[in-house]
Structure formats: structure tokens, C-alpha cells
Amino acid sequence: MNKPAEFKVERAVDSLQQQLTDYTCNLRFEDLPPEVVHTTKLRVIDTLGSLIGGFFAEPCRIARDVAAAMPNPAGATVIGTRMKTSPEMAAYVNGATARYVEMNDIYHWPGAFGGHPSDVLTPILAAAEHAQANGRDFITAVVLGYEVYQRFSDIFKNVGMGFDHTNFACLGSALASAKLFKLSREQTAHAISMAAVPNVILRQVRADHYSMYKAVASGHAGRAGVFAAILARAGMEGPHLPFEGKAGWCGHVARDMLKLQALGGKGVEFRIMQALVKPRASCGTTISSIMATEKIAPLHAKDVKKITVEVYQKAKERVGTGEHRWNPDTRETADHSIPYVVAATLMDGTITPRSFNDKNLWNPELRALIHKIEVVANDEFTKAYVKVPVEHRTRVTVQTHNGDTLVGEAGGDDDDLNMPKGDDMINDKFMSLCEDSYGPKQVKRILAQLWALDAMPNVAAIPPALVIA
């Protein structure tokens, strides 16, 4: 009887895929310094607070309605409800909801693309709940998700600005889910490939006049990442050479043969330590404009003759240029508009999630004030933004009809977005976002539970505590 000839096919190795696979499979909770564990708990609290703050928004309700048609008792919870759906659908809803209110953390490092690394967190929680993971495993997965997100942000130049930073969230969510599902090295490699190749999100989700999909893109990315890990767990194979192949991610998304820097651990700082907590409900590049305006607010709009806002160049380009910044027609465009947030802060004294409701958005007095605003780039502020430590500097100068000149400045001080935020600030922020939904006593109980996350035997205990009655 003839035997088939034995043969072996030598396949090229995708070095990025291999590096990510090795790192994912080798990372342990014991590798995390105490300050990283503590910071991760802080991120969990900050992100879940942001989710509750955005719970009642229309796109979040739409996402929940879609999830309601896909029940799965063995899946994961739609946070804020008792509803369980598939893990990837829970990742979608929770990721979009945590992103909506513009209070989740951001990343800025000189030369990095930036973005919102916390976009990975609630999708990872969905995977962790589904896997019945303990608190330590969840913390490790979150650190991993942040590490992947931020390290790709560090090297991704986005030539032509055609692709969105939520692509990093897809990769981070996939690897963290693979870790939680205890996938083999081969399965983890396939999960990476099935996250990278089929899921490329275009920058158009946050270009021109914004729609509600600006926030939902984060949920889409998390869903795709969790689903990639589920497919790999079931035995699905991903495309070969996802990053370095001739039609791969490096050549057609990054447009560069990327090389990741050393990943966190063994003396290398974990990147989660460099994510920035937002003190206000607005785009990160508008925060310094808000903080500067607060120092001279409130003022009566009728008293204002002219307002000049001096910012760093990226803020001017991203949120201070274009007709739609002076004529926002959606909440999503308003919170990415320096003219809008400066006008709203000047009238009300600060910015809160309510600053972007329809009553404020279409306030004729606020609209008139917006058109008295000029946004200019300041070279000194631009230099401060691209050095380490980063300074987010802004100067707001108001000229009044009676001849007075009022000046407010922010950045380079204790209020700078780059400054670490203490536990008390995080607790206060969580309270401000959640108190209306739970009451102060329940909020304190939730906080106590989350601060003890590393001792939690099963993170499935988190969603029931967050049900909104």
C-alpha cells in the first residue's frame, strides 16, 4: 500500500504577530508592580463611571435595544441592566456607552497617535465575565490591552490620516480576551490575525460633522476584538502574515513596516501609567481651553466683545479649524469644538455632560458668543505640547465692551491634563457621574468593591452592583 509522501511546508513568520503572541502568553499578574495594579483599578473605576454617565444617551439606548434581541445567559452583561447577551455584543454596547460621555481616559505622548486606551476596558470586562475570571486575571488582561493599544499608538503615524485609533482597541481587546480565555499560542496568533485583517476602521468616524457613531466606533472595535478571540477558541484560523504580508496591515493601514518597542515588564514601564484621566466631559484637546476659561468665568455673553483662544498646534488643527467647529449641529461635534466649549464655559462657569444637551446646543445667546471667538496657534504652547513632561497650555483673552481685558491661562500647573489624578479625585468623579443613578450610599458600596478588585474571586460580581433600577 502506498503511503502519502511526508512533507513540511515552511511558512514565513510575521514578527509582529509573534511578538504579540509571546507577550500575551507570558504576561502574569506577578509581573505587575503594585503601582500598576493600583492604577489599573483606578482606570476601571474611571471607565465604569464614564459608562454610567453615558447610559441614557440615544446611541447607547439603540445599542441596548439591538442587544436585547440577542439574549445569551452564558454570555456577558449589558452594564446598567440585568440583560445578558453574547460576549461580543456586550463588548459592543458597553464599549460604546463608556465612550459616549467623553469622560474616559486619553493618551498623549510626543509623537504618538493618541486615542482612548480605555476603549479596551469594558470589552475586556465582558470577556472576563464570560470566562468567570478572577480580579487578578482581569487586571492583567486590562494592563495587556492598554499596553497593546498604547504601543501601537506610539509607532502609528497614520499617513494621510485615513485610519482611526479604535483599530488599536480591536487589537488590544483581542489579545486581552485571548489571555482570559487561556488560548494556546497558536490560537492567540490566530486571534491577532482575525482582529487585524478584517477590522479596519476609517478615520471618517470622527471627521467633518460628527455623528453618534463617533462613540459607537469604540464599541465596534471592542466587539471585533472579543469575537476574534471567540473564533480562535473555537478553532478558526486567521489569515497568514496579518501585519507583514504583501496585503497586510503594515503595508496598507500603517503604510510602514512597523516595529514595536519593548513591551511593559522586566524594567520597562507599563504604558497604562501614561494614560491621562479627564477632569471634564469633553474631547481631550479641548480640556486646557475649558480650564483656562474657567479662571475668568462666568461672564454675561452680552458684555463680551471678542475672545481669542491661544492653543498648541494640534488643538488648533483637530478642534479649532473648520466651519463645523463654529456651527456644531450635534453633541458629538460640540464636544470636539474649542469655540463651543469656551463659549459654554464662559456662560456657565464649567463644562458638564449637560453642557451638550439640546437646550444648550441651540441656545441663541451661546451661538452668538461662539462667533466672537478666534482660535490661534501659539508656538510656545506647541513646543510645550511635544516635550516630556507634556504641557497642555492655553490662554483665553476676553475683551469686553467696556474696555476691560480678562485673561485665563491653563497648562503646566497642577490642573494640567498630564498631571496624575489621585484616588480622591477619581472617587469624586465617579460620584458625580453615578450619584443620580444609584444614590450616594450605593455609590460608596460600588467604589469599595472596585477598589478591592484584586481580591475579587469572580468579576461576574461587578455587573449586578451596577444595575440601574
Coordinates of C-alpha atoms in Angstrom, one line a residue:
M1 CA 0.0 0.0 0.0
N2 CA 1.4 3.3 -1.0
K3 CA 1.9 5.9 1.8
P4 CA 1.5 9.6 1.1
A5 CA 4.8 11.4 1.0
E6 CA 5.8 13.2 4.1
F7 CA 6.4 16.8 3.6
K8 CA 6.7 20.0 5.6
V9 CA 5.7 23.5 4.5
E10 CA 8.0 26.2 5.7
R11 CA 5.9 29.4 6.3
A12 CA 7.3 32.8 6.8
V13 CA 6.9 34.2 10.3
D14 CA 5.1 37.5 11.0
S15 CA 7.4 39.0 13.6
L16 CA 4.8 41.5 15.0
Q17 CA 2.3 38.7 15.4
Q18 CA 4.9 36.5 17.1
Q19 CA 6.0 39.3 19.4
L20 CA 2.4 40.0 20.5
T21 CA 1.7 36.3 20.9
D22 CA 4.7 35.7 23.1
Y23 CA 4.0 38.7 25.2
T24 CA 0.3 37.8 25.7
C25 CA 1.1 34.2 26.7
N26 CA 3.9 35.1 29.1
L27 CA 2.4 38.1 31.0
R28 CA 1.5 37.3 34.6
F29 CA -0.2 39.2 37.4
E30 CA 3.0 38.7 39.4
D31 CA 4.9 40.7 36.8
L32 CA 2.8 43.8 37.6
P33 CA 4.3 46.3 40.2
P34 CA 1.9 47.4 42.9
E35 CA 1.6 50.9 41.4
V36 CA 0.4 49.3 38.1
V37 CA -2.2 47.3 39.9
H38 CA -3.4 50.3 41.7
T39 CA -3.5 52.4 38.6
T40 CA -5.4 49.7 36.8
K41 CA -8.1 49.7 39.5
L42 CA -8.3 53.5 39.1
R43 CA -8.8 53.0 35.3
V44 CA -11.6 50.5 35.9
I45 CA -13.4 52.9 38.3
D46 CA -12.9 55.8 35.9
T47 CA -14.2 53.9 32.9
L48 CA -17.2 52.4 34.6
G49 CA -18.2 55.8 35.9
S50 CA -18.0 57.1 32.3
L51 CA -20.2 54.3 31.2
I52 CA -22.9 55.1 33.8
G53 CA -22.6 58.8 32.8
G54 CA -23.5 57.9 29.2
F55 CA -26.1 55.2 29.9
F56 CA -29.2 57.2 28.9
A57 CA -27.8 58.6 25.7
E58 CA -29.6 57.8 22.5
P59 CA -26.9 55.7 20.7
C60 CA -26.4 53.7 23.9
R61 CA -30.1 53.0 24.1
I62 CA -30.1 51.9 20.5
A63 CA -27.2 49.5 21.1
R64 CA -29.0 48.1 24.1
D65 CA -32.2 47.6 22.0
V66 CA -30.2 45.6 19.5
A67 CA -28.5 43.5 22.2
A68 CA -32.0 42.7 23.7
A69 CA -32.8 40.7 20.6
M70 CA -29.7 38.5 21.2
P71 CA -30.1 37.0 24.7
N72 CA -27.4 34.7 25.9
P73 CA -27.5 33.6 29.6
A74 CA -23.9 32.2 29.3
G75 CA -22.6 35.4 27.7
A76 CA -21.9 38.7 29.4
T77 CA -24.0 41.5 31.0
V78 CA -25.0 44.8 29.4
I79 CA -23.8 47.0 32.2
G80 CA -26.5 49.0 33.9
T81 CA -29.1 46.3 33.2
R82 CA -29.7 42.6 34.2
M83 CA -29.7 41.7 30.5
K84 CA -27.1 39.1 29.2
T85 CA -26.2 38.9 25.6
S86 CA -23.2 37.3 23.8
P87 CA -19.8 38.4 25.0
E88 CA -19.0 40.3 21.8
M89 CA -22.4 42.1 21.8
A90 CA -21.9 43.1 25.4
A91 CA -18.5 44.4 24.4
Y92 CA -20.2 46.5 21.7
V93 CA -22.8 48.0 23.9
N94 CA -20.6 48.6 26.9
G95 CA -17.7 50.0 24.8
A96 CA -19.9 52.5 23.1
T97 CA -21.6 53.5 26.3
A98 CA -18.3 54.1 28.2
R99 CA -17.1 56.2 25.4
Y100 CA -20.2 58.4 24.8
V101 CA -20.0 61.0 27.5
E102 CA -16.3 61.9 26.7
M103 CA -15.1 61.2 30.3
N104 CA -12.9 58.1 29.7
D105 CA -9.2 58.4 29.7
I106 CA -6.9 59.5 26.8
Y107 CA -3.3 59.0 25.7
H108 CA -0.9 61.6 24.6
W109 CA 2.8 61.0 24.2
P110 CA 5.1 63.1 22.0
G111 CA 5.0 61.6 18.5
A112 CA 2.2 59.1 19.4
F113 CA -1.1 59.0 17.5
G114 CA -3.1 59.2 20.7
G115 CA -6.6 57.9 21.3
H116 CA -8.6 56.4 24.2
P117 CA -6.9 53.3 25.6
S118 CA -9.8 52.8 28.0
D119 CA -11.8 51.7 24.9
V120 CA -10.5 48.3 25.6
L121 CA -11.6 48.1 29.2
T122 CA -15.3 47.2 29.1
P123 CA -14.9 44.8 26.2
I124 CA -12.3 43.1 28.3
L125 CA -14.7 43.0 31.2
A126 CA -17.3 41.3 29.0
A127 CA -14.7 38.6 28.1
A128 CA -13.7 38.3 31.8
E129 CA -17.3 37.9 33.0
H130 CA -17.9 35.3 30.3
A131 CA -14.7 33.4 31.3
Q132 CA -15.6 33.7 35.0
A133 CA -12.2 35.2 35.6
N134 CA -11.0 36.5 39.0
G135 CA -9.9 40.1 39.7
R136 CA -6.2 39.4 39.2
D137 CA -6.7 37.9 35.8
F138 CA -8.9 40.8 34.8
I139 CA -6.4 43.3 35.9
T140 CA -3.6 41.5 34.0
A141 CA -5.8 41.5 30.9
V142 CA -6.6 45.2 31.2
V143 CA -2.9 46.0 31.5
L144 CA -2.2 43.9 28.4
G145 CA -5.0 45.6 26.5
Y146 CA -3.7 49.1 27.4
E147 CA -0.1 48.0 26.5
V148 CA -1.0 46.9 23.0
Y149 CA -3.2 49.9 22.4
Q150 CA -0.6 52.5 23.5
R151 CA 2.5 50.8 22.0
F152 CA 0.7 50.7 18.6
S153 CA -0.2 54.4 19.1
D154 CA 3.5 55.2 19.8
I155 CA 4.6 53.9 16.3
F156 CA 1.5 54.5 14.1
K157 CA 2.0 57.6 12.0
N158 CA -1.3 57.3 10.0
V159 CA 0.0 58.7 6.8
G160 CA -2.9 60.6 5.2
M161 CA -4.9 60.4 8.5
G162 CA -7.2 57.8 6.9
F163 CA -7.5 55.3 9.8
D164 CA -8.9 55.6 13.3
H165 CA -7.3 54.9 16.6
T166 CA -10.1 52.5 17.5
N167 CA -8.1 49.9 15.4
F168 CA -5.7 49.7 18.4
A169 CA -8.7 48.9 20.6
C170 CA -9.6 46.0 18.4
L171 CA -6.1 44.5 18.7
G172 CA -5.9 45.2 22.5
S173 CA -9.3 43.7 23.1
A174 CA -8.5 40.6 21.1
L175 CA -5.2 39.9 22.9
A176 CA -6.7 40.5 26.4
S177 CA -9.7 38.2 25.6
A178 CA -7.3 35.5 24.3
K179 CA -5.5 35.8 27.6
L180 CA -8.7 35.5 29.6
F181 CA -9.9 32.5 27.5
K182 CA -6.5 30.9 28.2
L183 CA -5.9 30.3 24.5
S184 CA -2.8 28.4 23.2
R185 CA 0.0 30.2 21.4
E186 CA -1.4 29.1 18.1
Q187 CA -4.9 30.2 18.9
T188 CA -3.7 33.5 20.2
A189 CA -1.8 34.1 17.0
H190 CA -5.0 33.4 15.0
A191 CA -7.0 35.8 17.3
I192 CA -4.5 38.5 16.5
S193 CA -4.9 37.9 12.8
M194 CA -8.7 37.8 12.9
A195 CA -8.6 41.2 14.7
A196 CA -6.1 42.9 12.4
V197 CA -7.2 41.8 8.9
P198 CA -11.0 42.0 8.8
N199 CA -11.5 45.1 11.0
V200 CA -10.1 48.3 9.7
I201 CA -12.0 51.4 11.0
L202 CA -11.7 54.5 8.9
R203 CA -11.0 57.9 10.4
Q204 CA -14.2 59.2 8.8
V205 CA -16.0 58.2 12.1
R206 CA -14.6 61.4 13.6
A207 CA -14.2 63.7 10.6
D208 CA -16.3 66.6 9.3
H209 CA -19.6 67.0 11.1
Y210 CA -19.7 64.2 13.7
S211 CA -22.5 61.7 14.1
M212 CA -23.4 59.5 17.1
Y213 CA -21.1 56.8 15.5
K214 CA -18.1 58.7 16.8
A215 CA -18.6 56.9 20.2
V216 CA -20.0 53.7 18.8
A217 CA -16.8 53.0 16.8
S218 CA -15.2 52.1 20.1
G219 CA -17.8 49.5 20.8
H220 CA -17.4 48.2 17.3
A221 CA -13.7 47.8 17.8
G222 CA -14.2 46.0 21.2
R223 CA -16.8 43.7 19.7
A224 CA -14.5 42.7 16.8
G225 CA -11.6 42.0 19.2
V226 CA -13.6 39.8 21.6
F227 CA -15.2 38.0 18.6
A228 CA -11.7 37.3 17.1
A229 CA -10.7 35.5 20.3
I230 CA -14.0 33.6 20.4
L231 CA -13.4 32.4 16.9
A232 CA -9.9 31.4 17.7
R233 CA -11.1 29.5 20.7
A234 CA -13.5 27.5 18.5
G235 CA -10.7 26.5 16.1
M236 CA -10.9 29.1 13.4
E237 CA -7.7 30.0 11.6
G238 CA -6.8 33.6 10.7
P239 CA -5.1 34.9 7.6
H240 CA -1.3 34.2 7.4
L241 CA 1.1 37.2 7.9
P242 CA -1.6 39.6 9.0
F243 CA 0.8 42.5 9.6
E244 CA 3.8 41.9 7.3
G245 CA 2.2 40.1 4.4
K246 CA 2.1 41.8 0.9
A247 CA -1.5 42.8 1.5
G248 CA -1.2 43.1 5.3
W249 CA -1.8 45.7 8.0
C250 CA 1.6 47.3 7.8
G251 CA 1.6 47.9 4.1
H252 CA -1.9 49.1 3.7
V253 CA -3.0 50.6 7.1
A254 CA 0.2 51.8 8.7
R255 CA 1.9 52.2 5.3
D256 CA 5.2 51.3 7.1
M257 CA 6.8 48.1 8.3
L258 CA 6.3 48.8 12.0
K259 CA 8.4 47.6 14.8
L260 CA 7.0 47.6 18.3
Q261 CA 9.2 48.9 21.1
A262 CA 9.9 46.7 24.1
L263 CA 6.6 45.9 25.9
G264 CA 6.0 46.5 29.6
G265 CA 7.7 44.5 32.3
K266 CA 11.3 43.4 33.1
G267 CA 12.3 47.0 33.9
V268 CA 10.2 48.6 31.1
E269 CA 7.3 50.8 32.3
F270 CA 3.8 49.6 31.5
R271 CA 2.2 52.1 29.3
I272 CA -1.0 52.2 31.3
M273 CA 0.8 54.5 33.7
Q274 CA 0.9 57.2 30.9
A275 CA -2.9 57.3 30.2
L276 CA -4.5 60.6 31.2
V277 CA -7.6 61.0 33.3
K278 CA -10.0 63.6 32.1
P279 CA -11.4 66.2 34.6
R280 CA -14.1 67.4 32.2
A281 CA -16.6 65.9 29.8
S282 CA -15.1 66.9 26.6
C283 CA -12.5 66.0 23.9
G284 CA -9.0 65.8 25.4
T285 CA -7.7 68.5 23.1
T286 CA -10.3 71.0 24.4
I287 CA -9.7 70.4 28.1
S288 CA -7.0 73.1 28.5
S289 CA -9.3 75.6 26.8
I290 CA -12.0 74.8 29.3
M291 CA -9.6 75.0 32.3
A292 CA -8.3 78.4 31.1
T293 CA -11.8 79.8 30.5
E294 CA -12.9 78.7 34.0
K295 CA -10.4 81.1 35.5
I296 CA -12.3 84.1 34.1
A297 CA -15.9 82.6 34.0
P298 CA -18.7 83.2 34.3
L299 CA -19.4 86.3 32.2
H300 CA -22.6 87.7 30.6
A301 CA -22.4 87.0 26.9
K302 CA -23.7 90.5 26.1
D303 CA -20.7 92.0 27.8
V304 CA -18.2 90.2 25.6
K305 CA -16.8 91.9 22.5
K306 CA -14.1 89.5 21.4
I307 CA -12.4 86.2 22.6
T308 CA -9.0 85.0 21.5
V309 CA -8.0 81.4 22.3
E310 CA -4.3 80.6 22.0
V311 CA -3.6 76.8 21.9
Y312 CA -1.0 74.3 20.8
Q313 CA -0.9 73.5 17.0
K314 CA -2.6 70.1 17.3
A315 CA -5.5 71.5 19.2
K316 CA -5.9 74.2 16.5
E317 CA -5.8 71.6 13.8
R318 CA -8.0 69.0 15.5
V319 CA -10.7 71.0 17.2
G320 CA -10.2 74.7 16.3
T321 CA -10.4 74.6 12.5
G322 CA -13.3 74.2 10.1
E323 CA -16.7 75.8 9.8
H324 CA -18.4 73.0 11.8
R325 CA -16.4 74.0 14.9
W326 CA -18.3 77.3 14.9
N327 CA -21.6 75.7 13.9
P328 CA -21.9 72.4 15.7
D329 CA -25.2 70.6 15.0
T330 CA -24.7 67.5 17.2
R331 CA -23.4 66.8 20.7
E332 CA -20.6 64.9 19.1
T333 CA -19.3 67.9 17.1
A334 CA -19.8 70.3 20.0
D335 CA -17.6 68.4 22.4
H336 CA -14.9 68.5 19.8
S337 CA -15.1 72.3 19.3
I338 CA -12.9 74.8 21.1
P339 CA -15.3 77.6 20.2
Y340 CA -18.3 75.8 21.7
V341 CA -16.6 74.7 24.9
V342 CA -15.1 78.1 25.5
A343 CA -18.5 79.8 25.0
A344 CA -20.3 77.3 27.2
T345 CA -17.7 77.6 29.9
L346 CA -17.7 81.3 29.8
M347 CA -21.5 81.4 30.3
D348 CA -21.9 78.6 32.8
G349 CA -18.6 78.5 34.7
T350 CA -17.6 75.0 33.6
I351 CA -18.4 72.1 31.4
T352 CA -20.5 69.1 32.4
P353 CA -22.3 66.4 30.3
R354 CA -25.4 68.6 30.4
S355 CA -23.4 71.4 28.6
F356 CA -24.1 69.5 25.3
N357 CA -27.8 68.8 25.6
D358 CA -30.2 70.3 23.0
K359 CA -31.2 73.2 25.3
N360 CA -27.5 74.4 25.4
L361 CA -26.6 73.4 21.9
W362 CA -29.2 75.6 20.3
N363 CA -29.1 78.4 22.8
P364 CA -29.1 81.6 20.6
E365 CA -27.0 83.5 23.2
L366 CA -24.3 80.8 23.2
R367 CA -24.4 80.6 19.4
A368 CA -23.8 84.4 19.2
L369 CA -20.9 84.1 21.6
I370 CA -19.3 81.3 19.6
H371 CA -18.9 83.7 16.6
K372 CA -16.9 86.2 18.7
I373 CA -14.2 83.6 19.2
E374 CA -10.9 83.3 17.3
V375 CA -8.6 80.3 17.8
V376 CA -4.9 80.7 17.0
A377 CA -1.8 78.5 17.4
N378 CA 0.8 79.7 19.8
D379 CA 4.4 78.5 19.0
E380 CA 5.4 78.4 22.7
F381 CA 2.4 76.3 23.6
T382 CA 3.1 73.9 20.6
K383 CA 6.7 73.3 21.9
A384 CA 5.4 72.6 25.4
Y385 CA 3.0 70.0 23.9
V386 CA 5.7 67.9 22.2
K387 CA 8.2 67.6 25.0
V388 CA 8.4 65.5 28.1
P389 CA 6.7 66.2 30.5
V390 CA 3.9 67.2 28.3
E391 CA 2.2 70.5 29.0
H392 CA -1.3 71.2 27.6
R393 CA -1.3 75.0 27.6
T394 CA -4.0 77.5 26.6
R395 CA -4.5 81.2 27.0
V396 CA -8.0 82.7 26.7
T397 CA -8.3 86.5 26.4
V398 CA -11.6 88.2 26.6
Q399 CA -12.2 91.8 25.6
T400 CA -15.4 93.4 27.0
H401 CA -17.5 96.2 25.5
N402 CA -16.5 98.4 28.4
G403 CA -12.8 98.1 27.6
D404 CA -11.7 95.5 30.1
T405 CA -9.3 92.7 29.2
L406 CA -9.6 89.4 31.1
V407 CA -7.0 86.6 30.7
G408 CA -7.2 83.0 31.8
E409 CA -4.3 80.5 31.4
A410 CA -4.0 76.8 31.9
G411 CA -1.3 74.2 31.5
G412 CA 2.0 73.4 33.1
D413 CA 0.4 73.5 36.6
D414 CA -1.4 71.2 39.0
D415 CA -4.5 71.3 36.8
D416 CA -2.7 70.1 33.7
L417 CA -4.2 67.1 32.0
N418 CA -0.9 65.4 32.2
M419 CA -0.7 65.6 36.0
P420 CA -1.5 62.3 37.9
K421 CA -5.0 62.2 39.4
G422 CA -5.3 61.0 43.0
D423 CA -7.8 58.5 44.4
D424 CA -10.0 61.2 45.9
M425 CA -10.4 62.9 42.6
I426 CA -11.4 59.6 40.9
N427 CA -13.9 58.8 43.7
D428 CA -15.4 62.3 43.4
K429 CA -15.6 62.0 39.6
F430 CA -17.3 58.6 39.9
M431 CA -19.7 60.0 42.5
S432 CA -20.6 62.9 40.2
L433 CA -21.3 60.6 37.2
C434 CA -23.2 57.9 39.2
E435 CA -25.0 59.6 42.1
D436 CA -28.1 60.4 40.2
S437 CA -28.4 56.7 39.2
Y438 CA -27.6 55.0 42.5
G439 CA -27.6 57.5 45.3
P440 CA -24.6 58.2 47.5
K441 CA -24.7 55.1 49.7
Q442 CA -24.8 52.7 46.8
V443 CA -22.0 54.6 45.0
K444 CA -19.8 54.2 48.1
R445 CA -20.5 50.5 48.2
I446 CA -19.6 50.1 44.5
L447 CA -16.4 52.1 45.0
A448 CA -15.4 49.9 47.9
Q449 CA -16.0 46.8 45.7
L450 CA -14.0 48.1 42.8
W451 CA -11.0 49.2 44.9
A452 CA -10.8 45.6 46.2
L453 CA -10.8 44.3 42.6
D454 CA -7.5 42.4 43.0
A455 CA -9.1 40.3 45.8
M456 CA -12.3 39.5 43.8
P457 CA -12.8 35.8 43.2
N458 CA -15.0 36.4 40.2
V459 CA -15.5 39.6 38.3
A460 CA -19.0 38.5 37.4
A461 CA -19.9 40.2 40.7
I462 CA -19.3 43.6 39.2
P463 CA -22.3 43.9 36.8
P464 CA -25.1 43.2 39.4
A465 CA -23.7 46.0 41.5
L466 CA -24.1 48.4 38.6
V467 CA -27.8 47.7 37.7
I468 CA -29.7 51.0 37.3
A469 CA -33.2 50.5 38.9

